[in-house]
PDB file of C-alpha atoms in Angstrom:
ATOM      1  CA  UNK D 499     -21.853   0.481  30.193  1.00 41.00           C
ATOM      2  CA  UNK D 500     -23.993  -2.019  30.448  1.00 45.00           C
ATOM      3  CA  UNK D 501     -24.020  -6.055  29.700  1.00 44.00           C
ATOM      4  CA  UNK D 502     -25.971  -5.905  26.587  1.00 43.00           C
ATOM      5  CA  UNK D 503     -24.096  -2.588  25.300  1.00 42.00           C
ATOM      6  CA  UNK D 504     -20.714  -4.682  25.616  1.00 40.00           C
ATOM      7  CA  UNK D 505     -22.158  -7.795  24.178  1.00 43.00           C
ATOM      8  CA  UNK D 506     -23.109  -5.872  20.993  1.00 42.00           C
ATOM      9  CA  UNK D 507     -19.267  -4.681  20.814  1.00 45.00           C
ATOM     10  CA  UNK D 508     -18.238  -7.726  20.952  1.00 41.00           C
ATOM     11  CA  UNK D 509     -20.642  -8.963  18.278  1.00 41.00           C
ATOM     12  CA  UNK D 510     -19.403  -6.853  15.956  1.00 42.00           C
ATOM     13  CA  UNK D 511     -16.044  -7.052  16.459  1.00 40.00           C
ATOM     14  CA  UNK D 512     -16.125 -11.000  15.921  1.00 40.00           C
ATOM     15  CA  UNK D 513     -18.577 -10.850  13.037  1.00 46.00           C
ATOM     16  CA  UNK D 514     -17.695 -12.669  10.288  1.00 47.00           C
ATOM     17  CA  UNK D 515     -17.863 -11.366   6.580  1.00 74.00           C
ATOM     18  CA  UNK D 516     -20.649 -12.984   6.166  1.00 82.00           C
ATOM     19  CA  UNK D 517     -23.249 -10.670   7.711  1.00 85.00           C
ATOM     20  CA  UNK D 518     -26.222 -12.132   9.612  1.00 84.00           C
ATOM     21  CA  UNK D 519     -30.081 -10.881   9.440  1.00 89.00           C
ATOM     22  CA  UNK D 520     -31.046  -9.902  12.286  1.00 87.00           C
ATOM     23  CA  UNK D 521     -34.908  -8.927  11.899  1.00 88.00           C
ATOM     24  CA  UNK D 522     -37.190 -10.541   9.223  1.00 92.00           C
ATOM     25  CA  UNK D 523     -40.147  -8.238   9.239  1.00 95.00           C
ATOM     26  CA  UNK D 524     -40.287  -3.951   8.775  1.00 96.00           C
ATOM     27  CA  UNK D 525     -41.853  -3.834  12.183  1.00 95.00           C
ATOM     28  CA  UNK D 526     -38.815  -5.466  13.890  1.00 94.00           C
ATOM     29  CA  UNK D 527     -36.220  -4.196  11.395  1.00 95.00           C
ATOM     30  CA  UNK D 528     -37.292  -0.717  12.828  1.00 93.00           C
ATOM     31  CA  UNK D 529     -37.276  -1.868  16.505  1.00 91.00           C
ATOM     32  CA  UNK D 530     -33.160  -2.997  15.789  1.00 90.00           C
ATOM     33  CA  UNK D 531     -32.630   0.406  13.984  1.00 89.00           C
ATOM     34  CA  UNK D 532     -33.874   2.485  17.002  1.00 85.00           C
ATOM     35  CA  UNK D 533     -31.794   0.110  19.481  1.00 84.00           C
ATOM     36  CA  UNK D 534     -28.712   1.126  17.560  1.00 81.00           C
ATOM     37  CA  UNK D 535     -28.999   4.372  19.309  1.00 55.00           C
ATOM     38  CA  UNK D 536     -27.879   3.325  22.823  1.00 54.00           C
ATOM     39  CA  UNK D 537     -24.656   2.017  20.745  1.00 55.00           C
ATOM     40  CA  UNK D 538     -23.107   5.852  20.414  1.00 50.00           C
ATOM     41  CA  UNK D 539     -22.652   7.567  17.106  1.00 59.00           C
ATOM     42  CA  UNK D 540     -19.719   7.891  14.640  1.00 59.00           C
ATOM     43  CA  UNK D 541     -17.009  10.355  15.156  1.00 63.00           C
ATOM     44  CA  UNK D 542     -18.949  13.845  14.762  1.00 63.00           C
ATOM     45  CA  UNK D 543     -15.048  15.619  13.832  1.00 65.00           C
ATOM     46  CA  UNK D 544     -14.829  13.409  10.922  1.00 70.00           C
ATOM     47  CA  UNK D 545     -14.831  15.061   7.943  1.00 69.00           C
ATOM     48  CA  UNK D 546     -17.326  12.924   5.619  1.00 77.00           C
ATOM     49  CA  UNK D 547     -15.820  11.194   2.606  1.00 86.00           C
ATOM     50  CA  UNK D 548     -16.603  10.902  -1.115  1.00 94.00           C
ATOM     51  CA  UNK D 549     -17.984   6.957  -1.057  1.00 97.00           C
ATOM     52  CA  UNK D 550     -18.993   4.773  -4.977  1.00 98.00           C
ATOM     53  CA  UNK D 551     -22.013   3.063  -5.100  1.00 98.00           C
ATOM     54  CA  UNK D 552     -22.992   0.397  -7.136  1.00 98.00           C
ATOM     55  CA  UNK D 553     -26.302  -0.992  -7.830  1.00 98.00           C
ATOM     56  CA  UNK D 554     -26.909  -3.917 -10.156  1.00 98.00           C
ATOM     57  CA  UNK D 555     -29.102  -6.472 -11.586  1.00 97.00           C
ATOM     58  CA  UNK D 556     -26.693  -9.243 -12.289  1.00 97.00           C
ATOM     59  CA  UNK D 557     -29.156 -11.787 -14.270  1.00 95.00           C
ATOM     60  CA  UNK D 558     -27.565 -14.474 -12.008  1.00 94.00           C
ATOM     61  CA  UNK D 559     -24.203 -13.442 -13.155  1.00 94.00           C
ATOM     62  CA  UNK D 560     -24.746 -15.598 -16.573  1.00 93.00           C
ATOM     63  CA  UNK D 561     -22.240 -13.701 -18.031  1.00 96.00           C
ATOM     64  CA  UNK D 562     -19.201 -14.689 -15.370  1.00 93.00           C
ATOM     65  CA  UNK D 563     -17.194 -11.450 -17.013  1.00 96.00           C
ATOM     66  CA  UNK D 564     -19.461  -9.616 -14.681  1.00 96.00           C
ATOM     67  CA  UNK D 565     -17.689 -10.224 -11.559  1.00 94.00           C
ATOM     68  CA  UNK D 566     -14.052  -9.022 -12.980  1.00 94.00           C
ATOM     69  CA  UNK D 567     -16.228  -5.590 -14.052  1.00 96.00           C
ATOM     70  CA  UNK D 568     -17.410  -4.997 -10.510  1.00 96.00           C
ATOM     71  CA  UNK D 569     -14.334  -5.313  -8.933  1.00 93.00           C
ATOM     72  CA  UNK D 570     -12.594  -3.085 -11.568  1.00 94.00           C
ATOM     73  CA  UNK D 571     -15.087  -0.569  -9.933  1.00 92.00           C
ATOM     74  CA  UNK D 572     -13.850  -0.816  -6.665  1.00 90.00           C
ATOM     75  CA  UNK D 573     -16.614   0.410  -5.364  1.00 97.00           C
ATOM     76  CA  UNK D 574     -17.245   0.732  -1.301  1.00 97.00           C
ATOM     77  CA  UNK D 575     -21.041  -0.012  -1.611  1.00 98.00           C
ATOM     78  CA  UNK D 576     -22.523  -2.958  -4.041  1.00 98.00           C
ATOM     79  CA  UNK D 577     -25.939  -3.485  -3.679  1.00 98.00           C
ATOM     80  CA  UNK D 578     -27.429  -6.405  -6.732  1.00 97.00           C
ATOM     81  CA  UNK D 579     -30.692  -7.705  -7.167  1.00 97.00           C
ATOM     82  CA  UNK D 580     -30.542 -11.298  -8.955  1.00 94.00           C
ATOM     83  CA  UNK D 581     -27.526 -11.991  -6.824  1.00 95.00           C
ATOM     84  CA  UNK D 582     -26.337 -15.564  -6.386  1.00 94.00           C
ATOM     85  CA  UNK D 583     -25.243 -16.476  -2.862  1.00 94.00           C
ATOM     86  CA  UNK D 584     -22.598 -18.208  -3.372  1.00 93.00           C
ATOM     87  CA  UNK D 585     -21.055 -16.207  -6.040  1.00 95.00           C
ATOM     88  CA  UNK D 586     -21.464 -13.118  -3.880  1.00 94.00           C
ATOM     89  CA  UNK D 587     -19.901 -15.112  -0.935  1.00 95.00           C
ATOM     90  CA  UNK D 588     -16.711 -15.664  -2.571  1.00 95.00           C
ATOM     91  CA  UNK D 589     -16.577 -12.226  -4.341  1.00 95.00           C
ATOM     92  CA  UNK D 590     -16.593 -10.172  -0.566  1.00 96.00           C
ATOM     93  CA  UNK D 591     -13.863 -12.768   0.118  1.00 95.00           C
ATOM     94  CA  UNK D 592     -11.975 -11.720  -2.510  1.00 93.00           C
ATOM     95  CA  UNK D 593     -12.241  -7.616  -2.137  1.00 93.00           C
ATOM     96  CA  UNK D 594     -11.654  -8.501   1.638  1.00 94.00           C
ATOM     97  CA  UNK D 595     -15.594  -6.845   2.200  1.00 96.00           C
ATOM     98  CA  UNK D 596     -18.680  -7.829   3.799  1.00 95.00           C
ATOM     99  CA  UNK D 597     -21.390  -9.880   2.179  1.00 95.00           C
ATOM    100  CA  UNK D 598     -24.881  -9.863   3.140  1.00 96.00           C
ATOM    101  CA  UNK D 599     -27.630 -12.065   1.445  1.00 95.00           C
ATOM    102  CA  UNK D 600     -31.127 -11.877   1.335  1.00 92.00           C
ATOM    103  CA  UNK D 601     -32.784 -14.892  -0.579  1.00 88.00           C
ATOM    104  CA  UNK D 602     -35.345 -14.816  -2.751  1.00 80.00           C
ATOM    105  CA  UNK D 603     -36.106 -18.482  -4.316  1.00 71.00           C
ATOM    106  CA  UNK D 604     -33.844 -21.496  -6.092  1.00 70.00           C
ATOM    107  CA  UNK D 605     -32.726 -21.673  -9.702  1.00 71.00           C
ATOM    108  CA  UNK D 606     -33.070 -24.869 -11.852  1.00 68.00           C
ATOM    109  CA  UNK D 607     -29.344 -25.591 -10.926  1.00 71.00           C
ATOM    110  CA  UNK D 608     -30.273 -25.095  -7.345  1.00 69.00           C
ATOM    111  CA  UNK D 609     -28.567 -21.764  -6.485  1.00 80.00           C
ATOM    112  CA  UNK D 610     -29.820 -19.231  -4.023  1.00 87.00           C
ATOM    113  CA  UNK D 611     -31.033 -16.204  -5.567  1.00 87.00           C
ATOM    114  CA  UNK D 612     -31.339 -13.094  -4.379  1.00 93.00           C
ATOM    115  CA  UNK D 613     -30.547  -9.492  -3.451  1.00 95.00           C
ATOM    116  CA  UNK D 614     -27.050  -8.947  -1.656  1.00 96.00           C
ATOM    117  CA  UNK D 615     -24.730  -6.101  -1.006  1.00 97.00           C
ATOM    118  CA  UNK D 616     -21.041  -6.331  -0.576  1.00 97.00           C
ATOM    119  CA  UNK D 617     -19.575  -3.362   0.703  1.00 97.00           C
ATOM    120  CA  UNK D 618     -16.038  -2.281   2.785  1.00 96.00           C
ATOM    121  CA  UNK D 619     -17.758  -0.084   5.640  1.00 96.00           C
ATOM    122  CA  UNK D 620     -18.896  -1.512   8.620  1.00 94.00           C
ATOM    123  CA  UNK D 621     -22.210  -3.043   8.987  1.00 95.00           C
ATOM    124  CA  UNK D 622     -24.445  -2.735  12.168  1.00 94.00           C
ATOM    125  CA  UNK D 623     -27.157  -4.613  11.439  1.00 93.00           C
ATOM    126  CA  UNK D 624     -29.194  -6.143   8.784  1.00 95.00           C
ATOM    127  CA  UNK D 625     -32.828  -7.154   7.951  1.00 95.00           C
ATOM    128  CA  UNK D 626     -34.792  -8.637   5.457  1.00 95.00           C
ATOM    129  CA  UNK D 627     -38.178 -10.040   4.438  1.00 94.00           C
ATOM    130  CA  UNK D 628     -39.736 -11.702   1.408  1.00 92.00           C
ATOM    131  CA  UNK D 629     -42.936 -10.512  -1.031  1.00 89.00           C
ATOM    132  CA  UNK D 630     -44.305 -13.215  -3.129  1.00 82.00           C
ATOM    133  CA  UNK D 631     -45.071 -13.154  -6.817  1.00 74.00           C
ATOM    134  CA  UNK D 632     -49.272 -13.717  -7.199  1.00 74.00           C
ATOM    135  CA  UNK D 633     -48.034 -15.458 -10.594  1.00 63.00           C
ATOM    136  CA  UNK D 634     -45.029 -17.097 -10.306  1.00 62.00           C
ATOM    137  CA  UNK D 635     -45.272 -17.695  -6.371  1.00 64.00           C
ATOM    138  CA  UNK D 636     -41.722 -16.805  -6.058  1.00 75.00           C
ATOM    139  CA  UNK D 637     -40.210 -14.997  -3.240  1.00 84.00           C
ATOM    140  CA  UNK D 638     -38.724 -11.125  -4.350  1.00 90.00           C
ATOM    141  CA  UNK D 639     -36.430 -10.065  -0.957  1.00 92.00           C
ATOM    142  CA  UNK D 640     -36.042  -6.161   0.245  1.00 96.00           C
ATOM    143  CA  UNK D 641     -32.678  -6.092   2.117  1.00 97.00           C
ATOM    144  CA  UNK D 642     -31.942  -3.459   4.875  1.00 97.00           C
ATOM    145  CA  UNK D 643     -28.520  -2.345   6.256  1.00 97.00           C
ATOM    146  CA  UNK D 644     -27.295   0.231   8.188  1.00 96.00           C
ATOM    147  CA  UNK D 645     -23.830   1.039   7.476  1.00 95.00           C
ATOM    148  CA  UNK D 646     -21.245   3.205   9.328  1.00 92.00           C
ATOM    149  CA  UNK D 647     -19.561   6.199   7.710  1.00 91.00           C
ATOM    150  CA  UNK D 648     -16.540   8.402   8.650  1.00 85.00           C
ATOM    151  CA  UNK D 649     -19.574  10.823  10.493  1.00 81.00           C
ATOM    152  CA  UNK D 650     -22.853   9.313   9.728  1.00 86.00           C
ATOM    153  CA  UNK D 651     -25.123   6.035   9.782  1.00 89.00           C
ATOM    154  CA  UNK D 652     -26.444   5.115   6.340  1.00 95.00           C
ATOM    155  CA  UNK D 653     -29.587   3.141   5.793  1.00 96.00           C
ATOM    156  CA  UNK D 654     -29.183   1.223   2.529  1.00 98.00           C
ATOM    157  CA  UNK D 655     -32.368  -0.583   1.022  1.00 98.00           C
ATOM    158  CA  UNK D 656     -31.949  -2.682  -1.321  1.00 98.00           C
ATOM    159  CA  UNK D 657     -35.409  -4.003  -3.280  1.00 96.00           C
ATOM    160  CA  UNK D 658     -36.686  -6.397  -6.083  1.00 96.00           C
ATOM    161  CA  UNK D 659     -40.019  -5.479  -7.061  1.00 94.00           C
ATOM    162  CA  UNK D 660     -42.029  -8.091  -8.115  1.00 90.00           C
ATOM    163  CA  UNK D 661     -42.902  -8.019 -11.936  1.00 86.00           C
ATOM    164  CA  UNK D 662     -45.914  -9.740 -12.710  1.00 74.00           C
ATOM    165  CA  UNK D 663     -49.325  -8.579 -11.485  1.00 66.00           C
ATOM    166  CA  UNK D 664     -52.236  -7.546 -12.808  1.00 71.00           C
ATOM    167  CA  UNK D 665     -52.359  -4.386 -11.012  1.00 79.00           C
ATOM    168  CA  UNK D 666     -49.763  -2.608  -8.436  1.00 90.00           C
ATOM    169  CA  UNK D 667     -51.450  -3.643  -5.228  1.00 91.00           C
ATOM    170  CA  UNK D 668     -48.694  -6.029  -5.084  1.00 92.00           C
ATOM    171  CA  UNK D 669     -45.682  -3.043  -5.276  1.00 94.00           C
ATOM    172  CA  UNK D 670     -47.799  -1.023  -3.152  1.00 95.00           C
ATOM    173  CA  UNK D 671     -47.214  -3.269  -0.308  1.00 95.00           C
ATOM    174  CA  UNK D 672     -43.185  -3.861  -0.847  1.00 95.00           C
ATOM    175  CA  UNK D 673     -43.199  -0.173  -0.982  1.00 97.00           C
ATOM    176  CA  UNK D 674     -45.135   0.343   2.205  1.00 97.00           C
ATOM    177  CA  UNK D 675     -42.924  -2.588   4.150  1.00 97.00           C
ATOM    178  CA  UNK D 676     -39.825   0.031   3.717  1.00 98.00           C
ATOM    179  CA  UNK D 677     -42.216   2.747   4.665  1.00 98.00           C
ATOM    180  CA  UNK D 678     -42.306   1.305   7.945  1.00 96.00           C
ATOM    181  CA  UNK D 679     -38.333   1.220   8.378  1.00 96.00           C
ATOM    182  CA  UNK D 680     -37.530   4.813   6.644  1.00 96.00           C
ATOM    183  CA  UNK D 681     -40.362   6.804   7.810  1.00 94.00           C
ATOM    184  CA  UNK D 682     -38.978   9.576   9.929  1.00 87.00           C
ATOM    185  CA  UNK D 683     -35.826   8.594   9.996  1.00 90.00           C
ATOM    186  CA  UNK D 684     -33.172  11.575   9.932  1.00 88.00           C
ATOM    187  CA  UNK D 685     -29.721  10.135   8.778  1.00 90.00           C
ATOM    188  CA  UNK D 686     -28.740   9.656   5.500  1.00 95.00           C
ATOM    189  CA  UNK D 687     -30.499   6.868   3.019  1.00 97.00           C
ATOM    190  CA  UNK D 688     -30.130   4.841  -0.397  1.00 98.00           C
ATOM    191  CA  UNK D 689     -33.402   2.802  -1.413  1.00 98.00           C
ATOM    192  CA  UNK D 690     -32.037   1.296  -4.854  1.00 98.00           C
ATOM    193  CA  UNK D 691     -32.382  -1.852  -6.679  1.00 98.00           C
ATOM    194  CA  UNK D 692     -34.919  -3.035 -10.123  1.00 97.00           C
ATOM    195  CA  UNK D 693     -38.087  -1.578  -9.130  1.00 97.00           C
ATOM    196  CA  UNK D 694     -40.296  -3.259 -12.223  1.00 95.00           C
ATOM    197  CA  UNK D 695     -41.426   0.315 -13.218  1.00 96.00           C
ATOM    198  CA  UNK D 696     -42.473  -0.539 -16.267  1.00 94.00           C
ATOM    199  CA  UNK D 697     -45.603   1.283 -16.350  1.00 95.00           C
ATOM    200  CA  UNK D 698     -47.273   4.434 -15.706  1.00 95.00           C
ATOM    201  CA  UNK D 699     -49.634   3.228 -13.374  1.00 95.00           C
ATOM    202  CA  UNK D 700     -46.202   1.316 -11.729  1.00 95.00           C
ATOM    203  CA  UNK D 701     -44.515   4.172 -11.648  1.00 96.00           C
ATOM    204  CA  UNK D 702     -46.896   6.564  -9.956  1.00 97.00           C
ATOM    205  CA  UNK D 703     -46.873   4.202  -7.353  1.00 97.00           C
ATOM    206  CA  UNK D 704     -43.191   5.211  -7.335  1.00 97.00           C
ATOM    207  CA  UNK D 705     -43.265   8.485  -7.525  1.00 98.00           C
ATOM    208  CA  UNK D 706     -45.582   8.667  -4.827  1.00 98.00           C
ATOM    209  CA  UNK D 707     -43.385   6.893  -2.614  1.00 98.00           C
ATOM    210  CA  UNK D 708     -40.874   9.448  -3.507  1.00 98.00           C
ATOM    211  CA  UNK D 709     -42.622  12.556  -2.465  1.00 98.00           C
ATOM    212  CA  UNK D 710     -44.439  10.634   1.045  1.00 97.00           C
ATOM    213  CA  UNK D 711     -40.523  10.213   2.575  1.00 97.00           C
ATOM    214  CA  UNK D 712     -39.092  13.082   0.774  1.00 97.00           C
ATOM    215  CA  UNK D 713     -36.606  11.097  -1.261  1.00 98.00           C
ATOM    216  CA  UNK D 714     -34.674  12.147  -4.464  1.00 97.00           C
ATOM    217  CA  UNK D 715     -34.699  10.196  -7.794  1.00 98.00           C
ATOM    218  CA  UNK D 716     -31.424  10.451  -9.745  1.00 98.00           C
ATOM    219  CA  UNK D 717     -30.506  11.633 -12.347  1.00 97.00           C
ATOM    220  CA  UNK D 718     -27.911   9.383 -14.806  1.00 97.00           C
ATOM    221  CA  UNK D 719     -25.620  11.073 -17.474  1.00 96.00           C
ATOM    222  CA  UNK D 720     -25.378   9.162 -19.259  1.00 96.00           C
ATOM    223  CA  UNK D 721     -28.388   6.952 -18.654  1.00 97.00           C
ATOM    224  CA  UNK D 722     -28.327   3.484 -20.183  1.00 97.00           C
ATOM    225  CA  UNK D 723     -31.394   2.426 -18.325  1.00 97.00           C
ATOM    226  CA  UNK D 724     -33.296  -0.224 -19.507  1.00 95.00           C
ATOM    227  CA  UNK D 725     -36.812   1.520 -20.681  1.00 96.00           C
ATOM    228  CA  UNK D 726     -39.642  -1.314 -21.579  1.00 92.00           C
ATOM    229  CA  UNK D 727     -42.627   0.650 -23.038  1.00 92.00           C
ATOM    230  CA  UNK D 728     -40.497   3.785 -22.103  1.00 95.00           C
ATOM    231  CA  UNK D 729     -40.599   3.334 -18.139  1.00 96.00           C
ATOM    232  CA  UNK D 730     -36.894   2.599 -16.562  1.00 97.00           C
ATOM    233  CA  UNK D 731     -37.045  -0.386 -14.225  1.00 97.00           C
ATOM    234  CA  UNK D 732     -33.960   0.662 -12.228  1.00 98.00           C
ATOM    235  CA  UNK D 733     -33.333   3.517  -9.945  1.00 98.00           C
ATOM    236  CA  UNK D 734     -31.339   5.157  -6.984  1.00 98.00           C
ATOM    237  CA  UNK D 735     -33.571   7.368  -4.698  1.00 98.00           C
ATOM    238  CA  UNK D 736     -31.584   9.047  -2.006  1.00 98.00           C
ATOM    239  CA  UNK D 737     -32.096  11.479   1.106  1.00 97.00           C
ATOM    240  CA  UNK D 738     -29.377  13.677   3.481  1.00 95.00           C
ATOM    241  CA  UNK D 739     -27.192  12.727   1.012  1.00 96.00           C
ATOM    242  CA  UNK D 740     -25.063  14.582  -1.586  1.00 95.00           C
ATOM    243  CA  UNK D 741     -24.339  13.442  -5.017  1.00 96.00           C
ATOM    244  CA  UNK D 742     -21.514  13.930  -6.485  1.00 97.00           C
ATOM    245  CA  UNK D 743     -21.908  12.055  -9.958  1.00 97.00           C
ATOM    246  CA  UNK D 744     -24.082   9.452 -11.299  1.00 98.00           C
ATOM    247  CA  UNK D 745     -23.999   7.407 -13.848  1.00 97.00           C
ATOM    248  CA  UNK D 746     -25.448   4.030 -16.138  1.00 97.00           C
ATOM    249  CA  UNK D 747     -23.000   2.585 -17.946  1.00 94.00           C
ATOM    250  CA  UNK D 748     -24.003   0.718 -21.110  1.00 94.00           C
ATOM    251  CA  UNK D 749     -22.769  -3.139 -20.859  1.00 94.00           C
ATOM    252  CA  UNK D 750     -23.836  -6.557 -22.393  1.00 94.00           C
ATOM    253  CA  UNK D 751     -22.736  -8.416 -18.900  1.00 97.00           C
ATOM    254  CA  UNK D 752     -26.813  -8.491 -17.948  1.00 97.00           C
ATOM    255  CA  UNK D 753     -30.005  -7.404 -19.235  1.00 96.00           C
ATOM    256  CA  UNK D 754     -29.942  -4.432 -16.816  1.00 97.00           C
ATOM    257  CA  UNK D 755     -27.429  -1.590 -16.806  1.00 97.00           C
ATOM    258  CA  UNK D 756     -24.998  -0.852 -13.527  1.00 98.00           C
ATOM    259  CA  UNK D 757     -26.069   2.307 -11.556  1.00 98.00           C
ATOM    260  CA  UNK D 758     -22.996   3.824 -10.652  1.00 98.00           C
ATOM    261  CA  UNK D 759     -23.183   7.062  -7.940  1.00 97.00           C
ATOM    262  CA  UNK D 760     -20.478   8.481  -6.031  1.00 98.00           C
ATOM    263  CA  UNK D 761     -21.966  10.059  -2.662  1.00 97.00           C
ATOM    264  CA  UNK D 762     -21.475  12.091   0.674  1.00 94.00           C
ATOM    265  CA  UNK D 763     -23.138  12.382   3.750  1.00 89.00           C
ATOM    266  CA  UNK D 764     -23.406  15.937   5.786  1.00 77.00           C
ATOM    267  CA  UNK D 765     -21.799  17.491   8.065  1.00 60.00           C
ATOM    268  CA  UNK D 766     -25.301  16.820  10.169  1.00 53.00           C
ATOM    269  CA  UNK D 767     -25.347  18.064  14.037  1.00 43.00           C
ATOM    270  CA  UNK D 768     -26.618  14.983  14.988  1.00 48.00           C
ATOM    271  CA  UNK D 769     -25.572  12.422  12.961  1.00 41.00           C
ATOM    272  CA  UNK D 770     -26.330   9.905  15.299  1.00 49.00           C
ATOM    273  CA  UNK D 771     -29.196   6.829  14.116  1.00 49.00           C
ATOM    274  CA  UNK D 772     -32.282   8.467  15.392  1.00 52.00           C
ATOM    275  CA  UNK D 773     -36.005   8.691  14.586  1.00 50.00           C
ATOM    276  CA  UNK D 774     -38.129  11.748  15.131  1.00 48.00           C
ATOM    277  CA  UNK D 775     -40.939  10.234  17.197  1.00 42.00           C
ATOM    278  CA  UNK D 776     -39.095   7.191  18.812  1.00 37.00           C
ATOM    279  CA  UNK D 777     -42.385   6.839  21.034  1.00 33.00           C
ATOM    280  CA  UNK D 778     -43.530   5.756  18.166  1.00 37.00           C
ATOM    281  CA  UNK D 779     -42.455   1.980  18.854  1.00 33.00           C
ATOM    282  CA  UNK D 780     -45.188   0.547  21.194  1.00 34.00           C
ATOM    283  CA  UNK D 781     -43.095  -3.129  21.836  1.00 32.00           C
ATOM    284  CA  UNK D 782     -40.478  -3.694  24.071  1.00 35.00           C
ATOM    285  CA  UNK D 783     -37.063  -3.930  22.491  1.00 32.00           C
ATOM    286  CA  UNK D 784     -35.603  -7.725  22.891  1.00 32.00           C
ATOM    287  CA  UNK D 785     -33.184  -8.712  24.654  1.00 34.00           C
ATOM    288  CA  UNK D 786     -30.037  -9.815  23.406  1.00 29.00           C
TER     289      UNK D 786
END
């Protein structure tokens, strides 16, 4: 084995809850997520398990009721968009789970806000970048994690579109950033969060999106969505992934409605991180 390879063990086996980033752009967020290869796979004999996921945009958590409903939930996977750092920091700490924040800007009271996930499996590796509003000129994050399963590597993205634009040029390019980490990728994946579809011209942009990678939008029953001029802002889009249930609960707690999904990966072959064209990445990997 070499240096590096045990270096990374040890990493992770001293990493605190708090998860680091690792890579702040799509072009090096994909050059960790091919590295993860030389780091072996999951167990290929485990059976895969039923997992909950949770995706929510927690208006700050104005309503502080919010955090005893998503711990009720006890879900393994909680991605939020509108997230407040510190808040999320001492929620993980209480569910015993690992916290990783990706900020966006400040709030008048001086809070970090952003988009986090909290989850109880094991986290590789992390990365995250900022898109700015043209309007507001405030930051909107797109999180990446790749998380380890009983037999599989899921690649969780977690995005806050920005809102106001005059056209979509602007949604088009957060949408292409994760294009650059997903494309070809063959393990399982989650791209979630409060997309600001709230048009048709906004969400053709989605859709198309959709069909380029291949990715399924779900389906909610019930579905509590928030729908301005008709359009839902929020969604779950999923690949190599089966789904079990999904559902939007209605609740008061924020002006969005929880996505709530419970999921399974395959049985895949290779379930191993992996890319189909891995020539594909022209830059040397760094060092660690």
């Amino acid at each position: 084995m070499k240096l590096s390879h045990i270096t990374l063990c040890v990493l992770l086996a001293i990493t605190a809850k708090s998860y680091a980033i690792e890579a702040t752009t799509p072009a090096s967020c994909r050059q960790q997520l091919y590295q993860l290869t030389e780091y072996g796979s999951p167990d290929k004999t485990k059976a895969p398990e039923p997992l909950m996921l949770l995706v929510w945009n927690v208006q700050k958590f104005a309503d502080p009721s919010a955090l005893a409903w998503l711990e009720e939930r006890s879900a393994q996977i909680i991605m939020t968009q509108e997230s407040i750092a510190s808040i999320q920091r001492d929620f993980a700490e209480n569910l015993n789970a690992t916290d990783t924040f990706s900020p966006g800007y400040r709030t008048f009271d001086n809070e970090t806000s952003g988009v986090g996930i909290v989850t109880t499996l094991e986290t590789l590796m992390s990365c995250a970048w900022q898109h700015e509003e043209p309007w507001l000129l405030t930051p909107k994050a797109t999180l990446v994690s790749a998380l380890r399963t009983a037999n599989q590597i899921l690649l969780a993205v977690n995005l806050h579109a920005i809102n106001f634009s005059l056209g979509t040029q602007e949604l088009q390019e957060q949408l292409d950033a994760i294009s650059k980490v997903i494309d070809q990728y063959t393990g399982p994946i989650v791209v979630a969060g409060d997309f600001n579809t709230w048009s048709k011209a906004r969400t053709e942009i989605l859709q198309r999106f959709i069909q380029r990678h291949e990715l399924t939008a779900t389906n909610f029953d019930p579905d509590y969505r928030v729908r301005p001029f008709s359009y839902p802002l929020d969604h779950i889009l999923t690949k190599n992934l089966e789904v079990l249930t999904a559902q939007s609960e209605h609740s008061e707690l924020s002006d969005h409605t929880p996505l709530m999904m419970t999921i399974r990966t395959s049985q895949a072959a290779s379930p191993e991180l992996a890319f189909r064209r891995p020539t594909e990445i022209e830059r040397p990997l760094p060092k660690r």
